[in-house]
Short mmCIF file of C-alpha atoms and ligand atoms in Angstrom, two decimals:
data_model
loop_
_atom_site.label_atom_id
_atom_site.label_comp_id
_atom_site.label_asym_id
_atom_site.label_seq_id
_atom_site.Cartn_x
_atom_site.Cartn_y
_atom_site.Cartn_z
CA UNK W 1 42.94 117.84 143.46
CA UNK W 2 41.87 116.39 140.05
CA UNK W 3 43.79 117.51 137.00
CA UNK W 4 42.30 117.55 133.50
CA UNK W 5 44.49 118.05 130.42
CA UNK W 6 42.61 119.67 127.48
CA UNK W 7 44.21 119.01 124.08
CA UNK W 8 43.02 120.91 121.01
CA UNK W 9 44.87 122.90 118.30
CA UNK W 10 42.28 125.71 118.47
CA UNK W 11 42.83 128.06 121.37
CA UNK W 12 39.18 129.18 121.40
CA UNK W 13 37.93 125.60 121.77
CA UNK W 14 40.40 124.93 124.57
CA UNK W 15 39.09 128.02 126.35
CA UNK W 16 35.47 126.97 125.77
CA UNK W 17 36.11 123.47 127.15
CA UNK W 18 37.98 124.91 130.10
CA UNK W 19 35.04 127.20 130.92
CA UNK W 20 32.64 124.20 130.79
CA UNK W 21 34.56 121.85 133.03
CA UNK W 22 36.12 124.39 135.35
CA UNK W 23 35.18 123.60 138.93
CA UNK W 24 36.46 124.14 142.46
CA UNK W 25 39.05 121.52 143.33
CA UNK W 26 39.89 120.92 139.65
CA UNK W 27 43.13 121.97 137.95
CA UNK W 28 43.10 122.51 134.16
CA UNK W 29 46.10 122.18 131.87
CA UNK W 30 46.11 122.60 128.13
CA UNK W 31 48.14 121.57 125.08
CA UNK W 32 47.91 122.48 121.41
CA UNK W 33 48.68 118.95 119.98
CA UNK W 34 49.61 115.46 120.91
CA UNK W 35 53.33 116.10 121.32
CA UNK W 36 52.73 119.03 123.72
CA UNK W 37 50.23 116.84 125.62
CA UNK W 38 52.83 114.05 126.06
CA UNK W 39 55.28 116.64 127.49
CA UNK W 40 52.68 117.73 130.03
CA UNK W 41 51.84 114.12 130.86
CA UNK W 42 55.54 113.52 131.53
CA UNK W 43 55.93 116.45 133.92
CA UNK W 44 52.47 116.82 135.56
CA UNK W 45 50.15 114.52 137.46
CA UNK W 46 47.23 114.25 135.09
CA UNK W 47 43.98 112.40 135.93
CA UNK W 48 41.99 112.72 132.70
CA UNK W 49 42.84 113.74 129.13
CA UNK W 50 40.22 115.40 126.95
CA UNK W 51 41.46 115.49 123.36
CA UNK W 52 40.48 116.42 119.86
CA UNK W 53 41.34 113.89 117.18
CA UNK W 54 42.53 115.94 114.24
CA UNK W 55 45.53 118.05 115.20
CA UNK W 56 48.82 118.93 113.55
CA UNK W 57 52.22 117.49 114.75
CA UNK W 58 50.66 114.51 116.54
CA UNK W 59 46.99 113.62 116.23
CA UNK W 60 44.60 112.23 118.85
CA UNK W 61 45.08 108.55 117.83
CA UNK W 62 48.85 108.71 118.31
CA UNK W 63 48.36 110.49 121.61
CA UNK W 64 45.97 107.74 122.80
CA UNK W 65 48.40 105.03 121.81
CA UNK W 66 51.42 106.66 123.45
CA UNK W 67 49.52 107.50 126.61
CA UNK W 68 48.25 103.94 126.85
CA UNK W 69 51.79 102.62 126.69
CA UNK W 70 53.23 104.91 129.33
CA UNK W 71 50.34 105.81 131.58
CA UNK W 72 47.76 103.02 130.97
CA UNK W 73 45.51 104.08 133.85
CA UNK W 74 44.80 107.66 132.68
CA UNK W 75 41.37 107.78 130.99
CA UNK W 76 41.25 109.63 127.66
CA UNK W 77 38.10 111.18 126.26
CA UNK W 78 38.03 112.04 122.59
CA UNK W 79 36.03 114.72 120.87
CA UNK W 80 35.10 113.53 117.39
CA UNK W 81 33.35 115.18 114.48
CA UNK W 82 29.57 114.83 114.29
CA UNK W 83 28.28 111.44 112.99
CA UNK W 84 31.78 110.14 112.68
CA UNK W 85 31.03 106.83 114.33
CA UNK W 86 33.94 105.23 112.62
CA UNK W 87 36.41 107.62 114.22
CA UNK W 88 34.82 107.10 117.64
CA UNK W 89 35.08 103.34 117.33
CA UNK W 90 38.69 103.64 116.15
CA UNK W 91 39.46 105.83 119.21
CA UNK W 92 37.81 103.37 121.57
CA UNK W 93 39.76 100.53 119.94
CA UNK W 94 43.00 102.45 120.43
CA UNK W 95 42.13 102.59 124.15
CA UNK W 96 40.08 105.74 124.69
CA UNK W 97 37.81 105.68 127.78
CA UNK W 98 34.84 107.46 126.05
CA UNK W 99 34.03 109.96 123.33
CA UNK W 100 31.76 112.94 122.70
CA UNK W 101 30.68 114.09 119.26
CA UNK W 102 30.73 117.65 117.99
CA UNK W 103 28.76 119.81 118.46
CA UNK W 104 28.83 118.81 122.10
CA UNK W 105 26.42 119.93 124.79
CA UNK W 106 27.71 121.40 128.07
CA UNK W 107 26.07 118.67 130.12
CA UNK W 108 27.49 115.93 127.96
CA UNK W 109 31.06 117.23 128.45
CA UNK W 110 30.58 117.77 132.18
CA UNK W 111 29.08 114.26 132.68
CA UNK W 112 31.69 112.38 130.76
CA UNK W 113 34.57 114.23 132.50
CA UNK W 114 32.98 113.64 135.94
CA UNK W 115 32.55 109.95 135.20
CA UNK W 116 36.15 109.57 134.03
CA UNK W 117 37.44 111.39 137.13
CA UNK W 118 35.30 109.20 139.36
CA UNK W 119 36.74 106.08 137.73
CA UNK W 120 40.23 107.49 138.08
CA UNK W 121 39.68 108.18 141.84
CA UNK W 122 38.42 104.62 142.33
CA UNK W 123 41.43 103.28 140.47
CA UNK W 124 43.79 105.31 142.69
CA UNK W 125 41.98 104.20 145.81
CA UNK W 126 42.08 100.49 144.84
CA UNK W 127 45.76 100.84 144.01
CA UNK W 128 46.46 102.52 147.30
CA UNK W 129 44.53 99.89 149.25
CA UNK W 130 46.25 97.12 147.33
CA UNK W 131 49.60 98.65 148.23
CA UNK W 132 48.60 98.89 151.88
CA UNK W 133 47.46 95.26 151.81
CA UNK W 134 50.58 94.03 150.16
CA UNK W 135 52.64 95.99 152.71
CA UNK W 136 50.64 94.58 155.60
CA UNK W 137 51.09 91.05 154.36
CA UNK W 138 54.64 91.48 153.20
CA UNK W 139 56.97 88.97 154.84
CA UNK W 140 58.62 91.91 156.64
CA UNK W 141 55.51 92.34 158.72
CA UNK W 142 55.45 88.74 159.80
CA UNK W 143 57.84 88.77 162.71
CA UNK W 144 59.96 85.71 163.38
CA UNK W 145 63.64 85.05 163.84
CA UNK W 146 63.52 81.64 165.54
CA UNK W 147 64.66 78.73 163.35
CA UNK W 148 61.11 77.31 162.99
CA UNK W 149 59.81 80.64 161.68
CA UNK W 150 62.80 81.05 159.38
CA UNK W 151 61.90 77.66 157.88
CA UNK W 152 58.32 78.96 157.40
CA UNK W 153 59.61 82.05 155.54
CA UNK W 154 61.86 79.93 153.32
CA UNK W 155 58.96 77.69 152.45
CA UNK W 156 56.67 80.67 151.71
CA UNK W 157 59.28 82.13 149.32
CA UNK W 158 59.61 78.78 147.56
CA UNK W 159 55.95 77.92 147.21
CA UNK W 160 54.30 81.31 146.71
CA UNK W 161 54.99 81.38 142.97
CA UNK W 162 54.28 77.68 142.45
CA UNK W 163 50.71 76.64 141.63
CA UNK W 164 50.47 73.96 144.34
CA UNK W 165 47.82 73.83 147.05
CA UNK W 166 48.99 74.45 150.62
CA UNK W 167 47.83 73.31 154.04
CA UNK W 168 48.69 75.60 156.93
CA UNK W 169 48.52 73.95 160.35
CA UNK W 170 49.00 75.43 163.80
CA UNK W 171 47.19 76.24 167.02
CA UNK W 172 44.70 79.09 167.15
CA UNK W 173 46.34 82.50 166.82
CA UNK W 174 49.68 81.28 165.46
CA UNK W 175 49.28 83.39 162.25
CA UNK W 176 47.61 81.04 159.76
CA UNK W 177 45.60 83.88 158.26
CA UNK W 178 48.42 86.30 157.73
CA UNK W 179 50.62 83.58 156.30
CA UNK W 180 47.88 82.61 153.84
CA UNK W 181 47.51 86.28 152.75
CA UNK W 182 51.26 86.66 152.46
CA UNK W 183 51.47 83.64 150.15
CA UNK W 184 48.75 85.16 148.00
CA UNK W 185 50.45 88.61 147.92
CA UNK W 186 53.71 86.99 146.86
CA UNK W 187 52.12 84.82 144.17
CA UNK W 188 51.44 85.67 140.52
CA UNK W 189 47.78 85.55 141.49
CA UNK W 190 48.05 88.76 143.52
CA UNK W 191 46.03 90.78 140.97
CA UNK W 192 43.18 88.39 141.64
CA UNK W 193 41.12 88.27 144.82
CA UNK W 194 42.04 86.55 148.09
CA UNK W 195 38.76 85.08 149.33
CA UNK W 196 38.77 83.77 152.86
CA UNK W 197 35.99 81.29 153.76
CA UNK W 198 35.58 80.11 157.29
CA UNK W 199 34.16 76.63 156.90
CA UNK W 200 33.38 76.42 160.63
CA UNK W 201 31.34 79.63 160.88
CA UNK W 202 28.94 79.20 157.91
CA UNK W 203 25.91 77.02 158.79
CA UNK W 204 26.18 73.59 157.12
CA UNK W 205 22.99 74.09 155.08
CA UNK W 206 24.27 77.33 153.59
CA UNK W 207 27.92 76.34 153.01
CA UNK W 208 27.37 74.64 149.65
CA UNK W 209 25.53 77.55 148.10
CA UNK W 210 28.01 80.08 149.65
CA UNK W 211 30.96 78.16 148.18
CA UNK W 212 29.59 77.02 144.83
CA UNK W 213 26.64 79.41 144.23
CA UNK W 214 23.09 78.49 143.24
CA UNK W 215 20.59 79.03 140.43
CA UNK W 216 17.29 80.78 140.94
CA UNK W 217 14.61 78.47 142.38
CA UNK W 218 17.05 75.67 143.36
CA UNK W 219 15.70 75.83 146.94
CA UNK W 220 12.99 77.84 148.74
CA UNK W 221 15.29 80.76 149.62
CA UNK W 222 16.98 80.94 146.22
CA UNK W 223 15.10 83.93 144.84
CA UNK W 224 17.86 84.86 142.47
CA UNK W 225 20.93 83.51 140.78
CA UNK W 226 24.03 83.63 143.07
CA UNK W 227 27.69 83.41 142.25
CA UNK W 228 29.68 81.19 144.65
CA UNK W 229 32.60 82.54 146.66
CA UNK W 230 34.95 80.18 144.78
CA UNK W 231 33.99 81.76 141.43
CA UNK W 232 34.50 85.25 142.77
CA UNK W 233 38.12 84.22 143.45
CA UNK W 234 38.64 83.23 139.81
CA UNK W 235 42.27 84.02 138.98
CA UNK W 236 43.06 84.43 142.66
CA UNK W 237 43.22 82.38 145.87
CA UNK W 238 40.56 80.74 148.02
CA UNK W 239 41.52 80.45 151.69
CA UNK W 240 39.54 77.61 153.27
CA UNK W 241 39.95 78.25 156.98
CA UNK W 242 39.07 75.50 159.46
CA UNK W 243 38.81 73.00 156.65
CA UNK W 244 38.45 70.26 159.27
CA UNK W 245 34.89 71.51 159.85
CA UNK W 246 33.82 70.97 156.25
CA UNK W 247 30.99 68.42 155.98
CA UNK W 248 31.83 65.18 154.15
CA UNK W 249 29.38 65.79 151.31
CA UNK W 250 31.10 69.09 150.48
CA UNK W 251 34.54 67.55 150.80
CA UNK W 252 33.59 65.40 147.75
CA UNK W 253 32.56 68.50 145.84
CA UNK W 254 35.71 70.28 146.81
CA UNK W 255 37.78 67.33 145.63
CA UNK W 256 36.09 67.60 142.23
CA UNK W 257 36.93 71.27 142.06
CA UNK W 258 40.61 70.57 142.76
CA UNK W 259 40.75 67.64 140.31
CA UNK W 260 38.72 69.08 137.38
CA UNK W 261 38.93 72.81 138.06
CA UNK W 262 35.17 73.04 137.67
CA UNK W 263 32.25 74.08 139.89
CA UNK W 264 28.59 73.19 139.70
CA UNK W 265 26.08 75.59 141.25
CA UNK W 266 23.41 74.16 143.55
CA UNK W 267 20.40 73.32 141.31
CA UNK W 268 22.42 73.46 138.09
CA UNK W 269 23.67 70.60 135.87
CA UNK W 270 26.24 72.75 134.19
CA UNK W 271 29.90 72.52 135.09
CA UNK W 272 31.72 75.91 135.00
CA UNK W 273 35.45 76.27 134.73
CA UNK W 274 37.26 78.13 137.46
CA UNK W 275 40.91 78.83 138.09
CA UNK W 276 41.73 79.17 141.81
CA UNK W 277 44.51 78.17 144.13
CA UNK W 278 43.44 76.53 147.34
CA UNK W 279 45.14 77.38 150.60
CA UNK W 280 43.55 75.53 153.52
CA UNK W 281 44.10 75.89 157.21
CA UNK W 282 43.27 73.91 160.26
CA UNK W 283 43.97 73.83 163.99
CA UNK W 284 42.59 70.30 164.21
CA UNK W 285 44.63 67.15 163.70
CA UNK W 286 43.40 66.03 160.28
CA UNK W 287 45.04 62.58 160.59
CA UNK W 288 42.85 61.90 163.64
CA UNK W 289 39.79 63.08 161.73
CA UNK W 290 40.75 60.77 158.83
CA UNK W 291 41.00 57.83 161.24
CA UNK W 292 37.57 58.79 162.60
CA UNK W 293 36.25 58.96 159.01
CA UNK W 294 35.35 62.62 159.44
CA UNK W 295 37.82 63.78 156.75
CA UNK W 296 38.51 62.29 153.32
CA UNK W 297 41.96 60.93 152.90
CA UNK W 298 42.02 61.68 149.10
CA UNK W 299 41.15 65.31 149.77
CA UNK W 300 43.83 65.52 152.47
CA UNK W 301 46.47 64.43 149.96
CA UNK W 302 45.14 66.95 147.43
CA UNK W 303 45.26 69.96 149.74
CA UNK W 304 48.37 68.92 151.58
CA UNK W 305 50.81 69.17 148.66
CA UNK W 306 52.86 71.44 150.91
CA UNK W 307 52.32 71.66 154.64
CA UNK W 308 53.30 74.77 156.54
CA UNK W 309 53.32 74.03 160.27
CA UNK W 310 53.31 77.16 162.36
CA UNK W 311 54.95 76.64 165.82
CA UNK W 312 53.07 77.61 168.97
CA UNK W 313 54.31 80.91 170.42
CA UNK W 314 55.68 79.24 173.58
CA UNK W 315 58.21 77.40 171.37
CA UNK W 316 59.45 80.49 169.57
CA UNK W 317 62.01 81.62 172.25
CA UNK W 318 63.24 85.21 171.58
CA UNK W 319 60.44 85.85 169.07
CA UNK W 320 58.08 86.41 172.03
CA UNK W 321 59.95 89.61 172.94
CA UNK W 322 60.37 90.63 169.33
CA UNK W 323 56.62 90.31 168.74
CA UNK W 324 55.83 92.06 172.04
CA UNK W 325 58.03 95.05 171.08
CA UNK W 326 56.52 95.11 167.59
CA UNK W 327 52.96 95.26 169.05
CA UNK W 328 54.13 97.81 171.66
CA UNK W 329 55.21 100.22 169.02
CA UNK W 330 52.11 99.52 166.86
CA UNK W 331 49.67 100.20 169.68
CA UNK W 332 51.67 103.04 171.14
CA UNK W 333 51.39 104.80 167.77
CA UNK W 334 47.79 103.81 167.19
CA UNK W 335 46.69 105.03 170.63
CA UNK W 336 49.05 108.07 170.58
CA UNK W 337 50.88 106.98 173.71
CA UNK W 338 54.48 107.38 174.73
CA UNK W 339 54.83 103.84 176.20
CA UNK W 340 58.04 102.38 174.87
CA UNK W 341 59.38 99.81 177.33
CA UNK W 342 58.50 96.67 179.31
CA UNK W 343 59.64 96.31 182.91
CA UNK W 344 62.10 93.34 182.92
CA UNK W 345 59.59 91.49 185.15
CA UNK W 346 57.04 91.77 182.35
CA UNK W 347 59.50 90.36 179.85
CA UNK W 348 60.21 87.51 182.27
CA UNK W 349 56.44 86.92 182.61
CA UNK W 350 56.09 86.80 178.80
CA UNK W 351 58.68 83.99 178.70
CA UNK W 352 57.11 82.02 181.54
CA UNK W 353 53.51 82.19 180.34
CA UNK W 354 52.54 79.36 177.96
CA UNK W 355 50.34 81.52 175.60
CA UNK W 356 47.48 79.14 174.82
CA UNK W 357 46.04 81.86 172.48
CA UNK W 358 49.47 82.32 170.84
CA UNK W 359 50.35 85.53 168.92
CA UNK W 360 46.77 86.84 169.04
CA UNK W 361 46.75 86.54 172.86
CA UNK W 362 50.13 88.34 173.09
CA UNK W 363 48.87 91.11 170.75
CA UNK W 364 45.72 91.54 172.81
CA UNK W 365 47.79 91.57 176.10
CA UNK W 366 50.07 94.34 174.76
CA UNK W 367 47.13 96.37 173.40
CA UNK W 368 45.47 96.20 176.80
CA UNK W 369 48.68 97.06 178.64
CA UNK W 370 49.27 100.10 176.43
CA UNK W 371 45.67 101.20 177.03
CA UNK W 372 46.05 101.06 180.84
CA UNK W 373 49.63 102.33 181.08
CA UNK W 374 49.97 105.97 182.03
CA UNK W 375 53.76 106.11 182.09
CA UNK W 376 56.37 105.05 179.59
CA UNK W 377 56.93 101.61 181.08
CA UNK W 378 54.58 98.63 181.09
CA UNK W 379 54.46 96.99 184.52
CA UNK W 380 53.07 93.65 185.62
CA UNK W 381 49.88 95.32 186.84
CA UNK W 382 49.03 96.33 183.25
CA UNK W 383 48.92 92.72 182.07
CA UNK W 384 45.62 90.79 181.81
CA UNK W 385 44.59 88.76 184.84
CA UNK W 386 44.92 85.50 182.90
CA UNK W 387 48.67 86.04 182.77
CA UNK W 388 49.29 87.38 186.28
CA UNK W 389 46.99 84.76 187.85
CA UNK W 390 48.74 82.01 185.98
CA UNK W 391 52.16 83.22 187.16
CA UNK W 392 51.06 83.70 190.76
CA UNK W 393 49.45 80.29 190.79
CA UNK W 394 52.60 78.70 189.38
CA UNK W 395 54.74 80.50 191.94
CA UNK W 396 52.48 79.45 194.83
CA UNK W 397 51.57 75.94 193.83
CA UNK W 398 54.30 74.54 191.77
CA UNK W 399 56.94 75.35 189.28
CA UNK W 400 60.65 75.72 189.81
CA UNK W 401 62.13 75.73 193.32
CA UNK W 402 63.70 79.11 192.61
CA UNK W 403 60.28 80.59 191.70
CA UNK W 404 58.72 79.23 194.86
CA UNK W 405 61.58 80.55 197.03
CA UNK W 406 61.33 83.93 195.38
CA UNK W 407 57.58 83.98 196.01
CA UNK W 408 58.19 83.09 199.69
CA UNK W 409 60.79 85.87 199.96
CA UNK W 410 58.45 88.43 198.36
CA UNK W 411 55.71 87.58 200.93
CA UNK W 412 58.16 87.79 203.85
CA UNK W 413 59.55 91.20 202.71
CA UNK W 414 56.12 92.67 202.07
CA UNK W 415 54.80 91.50 205.41
CA UNK W 416 57.81 92.97 207.25
CA UNK W 417 57.49 96.26 205.42
CA UNK W 418 53.84 96.42 206.31
CA UNK W 419 54.56 95.61 209.99
CA UNK W 420 57.19 98.36 210.12
CA UNK W 421 55.01 100.97 208.49
CA UNK W 422 57.18 100.92 205.35
CA UNK W 423 60.22 102.21 207.24
CA UNK W 424 63.00 100.47 205.35
CA UNK W 425 65.64 100.84 208.04
CA UNK W 426 63.30 99.26 210.65
CA UNK W 427 62.22 96.58 208.19
CA UNK W 428 65.87 95.59 207.53
CA UNK W 429 66.54 95.48 211.29
CA UNK W 430 63.43 93.32 211.91
CA UNK W 431 64.53 90.89 209.23
CA UNK W 432 68.12 90.73 210.53
CA UNK W 433 69.64 91.94 207.25
CA UNK W 434 71.52 95.08 206.30
CA UNK W 435 69.76 97.95 204.56
CA UNK W 436 71.92 97.32 201.50
CA UNK W 437 70.76 93.72 201.32
CA UNK W 438 67.15 94.83 201.69
CA UNK W 439 67.57 97.24 198.78
CA UNK W 440 69.17 94.57 196.67
CA UNK W 441 66.39 92.09 197.31
CA UNK W 442 63.69 94.70 196.64
CA UNK W 443 65.27 95.48 193.32
CA UNK W 444 65.65 91.86 192.34
CA UNK W 445 62.11 90.89 193.39
CA UNK W 446 60.59 94.09 191.93
CA UNK W 447 59.13 95.24 195.23
CA UNK W 448 58.36 98.94 195.47
CA UNK W 449 58.65 100.78 198.79
CA UNK W 450 55.40 101.88 200.48
CA UNK W 451 54.36 105.36 201.44
CA UNK W 452 57.22 106.29 203.80
CA UNK W 453 60.64 106.50 202.32
CA UNK W 454 62.86 107.52 205.23
CA UNK W 455 65.93 105.41 204.79
CA UNK W 456 69.20 106.78 203.49
CA UNK W 457 70.11 104.90 200.36
CA UNK W 458 73.15 102.77 201.15
CA UNK W 459 74.96 103.56 197.89
CA UNK W 460 74.44 107.34 198.44
CA UNK W 461 77.73 109.19 198.76
CA UNK W 462 76.15 111.94 200.84
CA UNK W 463 74.80 110.93 204.25
CA UNK W 464 72.42 113.81 204.09
CA UNK W 465 70.75 112.85 200.91
CA UNK W 466 67.38 111.09 201.09
CA UNK W 467 66.79 108.93 198.04
CA UNK W 468 63.83 107.28 196.56
CA UNK W 469 64.22 103.58 195.80
CA UNK W 470 66.43 103.47 192.92
N1 ATP J 1 54.52 86.34 163.12
C1 ATP J 1 53.65 87.35 163.30
N2 ATP J 1 54.05 88.60 163.21
C2 ATP J 1 53.23 89.61 163.41
N3 ATP J 1 51.91 89.48 163.71
C3 ATP J 1 51.40 88.21 163.80
C4 ATP J 1 52.26 87.06 163.59
N4 ATP J 1 51.52 85.98 163.74
C5 ATP J 1 50.29 86.39 164.03
N5 ATP J 1 50.21 87.73 164.05
C6 ATP J 1 49.04 88.50 164.43
O1 ATP J 1 48.31 87.77 165.39
C7 ATP J 1 46.93 87.78 165.12
C8 ATP J 1 46.39 86.39 164.90
O2 ATP J 1 46.90 85.88 163.69
P1 ATP J 1 46.00 85.00 162.67
O3 ATP J 1 44.63 85.50 162.65
O4 ATP J 1 46.73 84.93 161.36
O5 ATP J 1 46.04 83.62 163.44
P2 ATP J 1 45.27 82.25 163.04
O6 ATP J 1 46.29 81.15 163.21
O7 ATP J 1 44.63 82.39 161.74
O8 ATP J 1 44.19 82.14 164.22
P3 ATP J 1 42.83 81.24 164.23
O9 ATP J 1 43.27 79.81 164.32
O10 ATP J 1 42.16 81.66 165.49
O11 ATP J 1 42.08 81.58 162.99
C9 ATP J 1 46.71 88.73 163.92
O12 ATP J 1 46.40 90.02 164.35
C10 ATP J 1 48.06 88.71 163.21
O13 ATP J 1 48.30 89.89 162.52
MG1 MG J 2 42.55 82.23 161.22
#
């Protein structure tokens, strides 16, 4: 609900204004002078102030100044005497949002209040989204306890507030994007924009004008003047993703930007100043590209003032499970599911799989598993084929001796169970092992009994009691 505070020393004018701007979904408050208004501002959530200038105790100018100091985002509209342009200008200078002159028309008052409320709503929305963004990219949301990730966090904290350019390296899906955003959010530039530019996905012919802008008529498609992405990030951060894909000609122009802090639009001879921090990322080996003359060495040194190397997921040890649990609770909430656990076999699989797609692949795997899981526990069957196929293949065709033996044992047990119509007592007898041993092996190898469960569980105290496998 929007709240408008009406400030005037004359009760009848307050009532008149209230009658004009009264609307469904709007709350109206009133005050007889500036001091009373400040009291209301201190205790109520006010979105717009509509105030007279000349009032006893505290006039409109004082009210504007004090409101600006304490609640700078609340728009103030002043009502000034007819033809008193000087007062209006004075009010605007003091920080008023707009003014109306007496005698005012109903439409004029309604329009100016609606505009101010609209601006206020946008302000609140931007603030809310900024907060969400900052929260999403807070270091708390980047999961990592392994020593390599701890070093990454330490470096982020050290360099975020420094002005230096940064190069983030790491395989695809290791978190280069979220780390770049986190650096921006923790830097003094966080009021400015974070502008990501994927150098690999913009066609080469367009990249220059996308980055640096163009002037009207500079090429056949340039029907109007266009601001470059770099200029839109003025005061903020430009994130040049896949910098290894940037054509050599543009690398020279980028080098000029870094050295001189100036950009030149396509088709223009004018240099324009711009203040941006460059964070670049690559999953290519830039030193190899330099050796192959595909990347400029001087640019490499300019962007690589600090290098943040993100480790591949397979080298992050316990972080794999931490990340998996994090994604499990995220997607469980998002999809309104009650899934809250991984079967230990799944956790084992997570550690054995090499994760070529890194954290992104793990996130996708967990999202898929939550989608297909109908109970509370994620089982191997819920994982994507890429993971289960890899593990089966490794068990069958290579890998550790213990994995291969386990695989052989699983196949033997399953075949015997099948041959004995899933009667566990008969299966144990056919295999020449005790029923207790069969149970133990089934538990260890994560084999579930088939349709018929007729055996008496060996650990059961009561001989009468039929039990389901554990
Ligand atoms: N340490 C982490 N903690 C939580 N989520 C992470 C972490 N690392 C990556 N992610 C998530 O994994 C996904 C991939 O991360 P991101 O896009 O930053 O990777 P990238 O290295 O930029 O990939 P690419 O090379 O393909 O551009 C994102 O959804 C991101 O939120
Ligand atoms: Mg990326």
